GROMACS .gro file of C-alpha atoms in nm:
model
   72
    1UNK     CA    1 -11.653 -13.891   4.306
    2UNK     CA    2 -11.399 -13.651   4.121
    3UNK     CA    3 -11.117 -13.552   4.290
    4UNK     CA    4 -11.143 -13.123   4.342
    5UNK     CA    5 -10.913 -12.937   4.051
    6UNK     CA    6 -10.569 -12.804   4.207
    7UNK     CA    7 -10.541 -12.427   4.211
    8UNK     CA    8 -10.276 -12.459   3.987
    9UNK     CA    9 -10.425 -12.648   3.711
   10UNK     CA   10 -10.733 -12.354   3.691
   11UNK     CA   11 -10.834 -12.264   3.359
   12UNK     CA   12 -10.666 -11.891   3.329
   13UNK     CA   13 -10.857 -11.614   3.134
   14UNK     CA   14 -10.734 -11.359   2.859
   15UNK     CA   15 -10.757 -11.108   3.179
   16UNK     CA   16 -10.503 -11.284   3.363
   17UNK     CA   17 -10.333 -11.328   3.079
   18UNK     CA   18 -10.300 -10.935   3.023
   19UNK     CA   19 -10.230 -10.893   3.378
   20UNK     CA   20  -9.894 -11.165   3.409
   21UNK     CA   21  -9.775 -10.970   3.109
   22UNK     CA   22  -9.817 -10.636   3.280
   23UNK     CA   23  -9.606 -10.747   3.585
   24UNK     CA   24  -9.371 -10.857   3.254
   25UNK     CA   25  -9.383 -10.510   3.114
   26UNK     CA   26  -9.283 -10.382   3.467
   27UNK     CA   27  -9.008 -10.597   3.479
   28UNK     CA   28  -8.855 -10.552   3.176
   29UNK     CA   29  -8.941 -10.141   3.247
   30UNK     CA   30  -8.688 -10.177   3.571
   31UNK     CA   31  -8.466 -10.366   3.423
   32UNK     CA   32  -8.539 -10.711   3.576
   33UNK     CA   33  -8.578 -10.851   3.269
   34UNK     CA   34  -8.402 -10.775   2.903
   35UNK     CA   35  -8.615 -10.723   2.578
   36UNK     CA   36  -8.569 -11.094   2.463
   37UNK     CA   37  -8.645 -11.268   2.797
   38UNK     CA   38  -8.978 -11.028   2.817
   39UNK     CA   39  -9.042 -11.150   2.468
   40UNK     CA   40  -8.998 -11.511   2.516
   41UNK     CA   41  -9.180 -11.488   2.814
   42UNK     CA   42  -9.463 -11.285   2.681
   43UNK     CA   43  -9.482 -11.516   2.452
   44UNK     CA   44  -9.557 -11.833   2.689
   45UNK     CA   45  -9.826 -11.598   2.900
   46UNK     CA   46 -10.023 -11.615   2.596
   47UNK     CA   47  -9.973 -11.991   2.554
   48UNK     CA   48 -10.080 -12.050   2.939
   49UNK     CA   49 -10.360 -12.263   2.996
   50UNK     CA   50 -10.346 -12.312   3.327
   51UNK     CA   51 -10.243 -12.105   3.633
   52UNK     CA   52  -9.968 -12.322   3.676
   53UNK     CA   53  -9.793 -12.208   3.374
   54UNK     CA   54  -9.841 -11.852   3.445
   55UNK     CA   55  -9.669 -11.893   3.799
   56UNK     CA   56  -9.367 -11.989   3.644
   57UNK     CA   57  -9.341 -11.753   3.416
   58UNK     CA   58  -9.307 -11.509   3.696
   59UNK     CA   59  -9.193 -11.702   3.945
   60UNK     CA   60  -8.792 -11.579   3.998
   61UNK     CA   61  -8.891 -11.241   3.951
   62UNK     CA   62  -8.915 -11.013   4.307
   63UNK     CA   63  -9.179 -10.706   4.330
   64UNK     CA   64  -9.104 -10.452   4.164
   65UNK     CA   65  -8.970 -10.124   4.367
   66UNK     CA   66  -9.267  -9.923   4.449
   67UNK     CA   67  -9.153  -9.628   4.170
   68UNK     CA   68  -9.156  -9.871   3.889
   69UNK     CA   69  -9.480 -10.003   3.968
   70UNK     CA   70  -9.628  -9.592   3.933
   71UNK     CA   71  -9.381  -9.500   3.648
   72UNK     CA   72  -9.490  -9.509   3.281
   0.00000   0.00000   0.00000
């Protein structure tokens, strides 16, 4: 018998994908992030395989203040 897959080792999808770099956008938007860390980290959302590796690319980073998350 297999052992089950860890959560974190999930195949991720080009949705999730979009939606890691959305929180990304946000961040960089409130200034959580600069232009080059939101790049480089853009960057390695697209590269993700696994949910993992989209965890840490957001992992340091608190919620965003409510106003950020409605401002555009």
């Amino acid at each position: 018998m297999t052992e089950p897959v860890r959560p974190e080792d999930l195949r991720v999808s080009d949705a999730e994908r979009q939606n890691v770099a959305d929180r990304l956008r946000v961040a960089q938007e409130v200034g959580q992030l600069d232009i080059h860390e939101f790049d480089e980290r853009v960057q390695s959302v697209w590269a993700a395989r696994t949910r993992g590796e989209l965890e840490r690319v957001t992992a340091d980073l608190p919620t965003p203040p409510p106003q950020a998350a409605t401002a555009s």
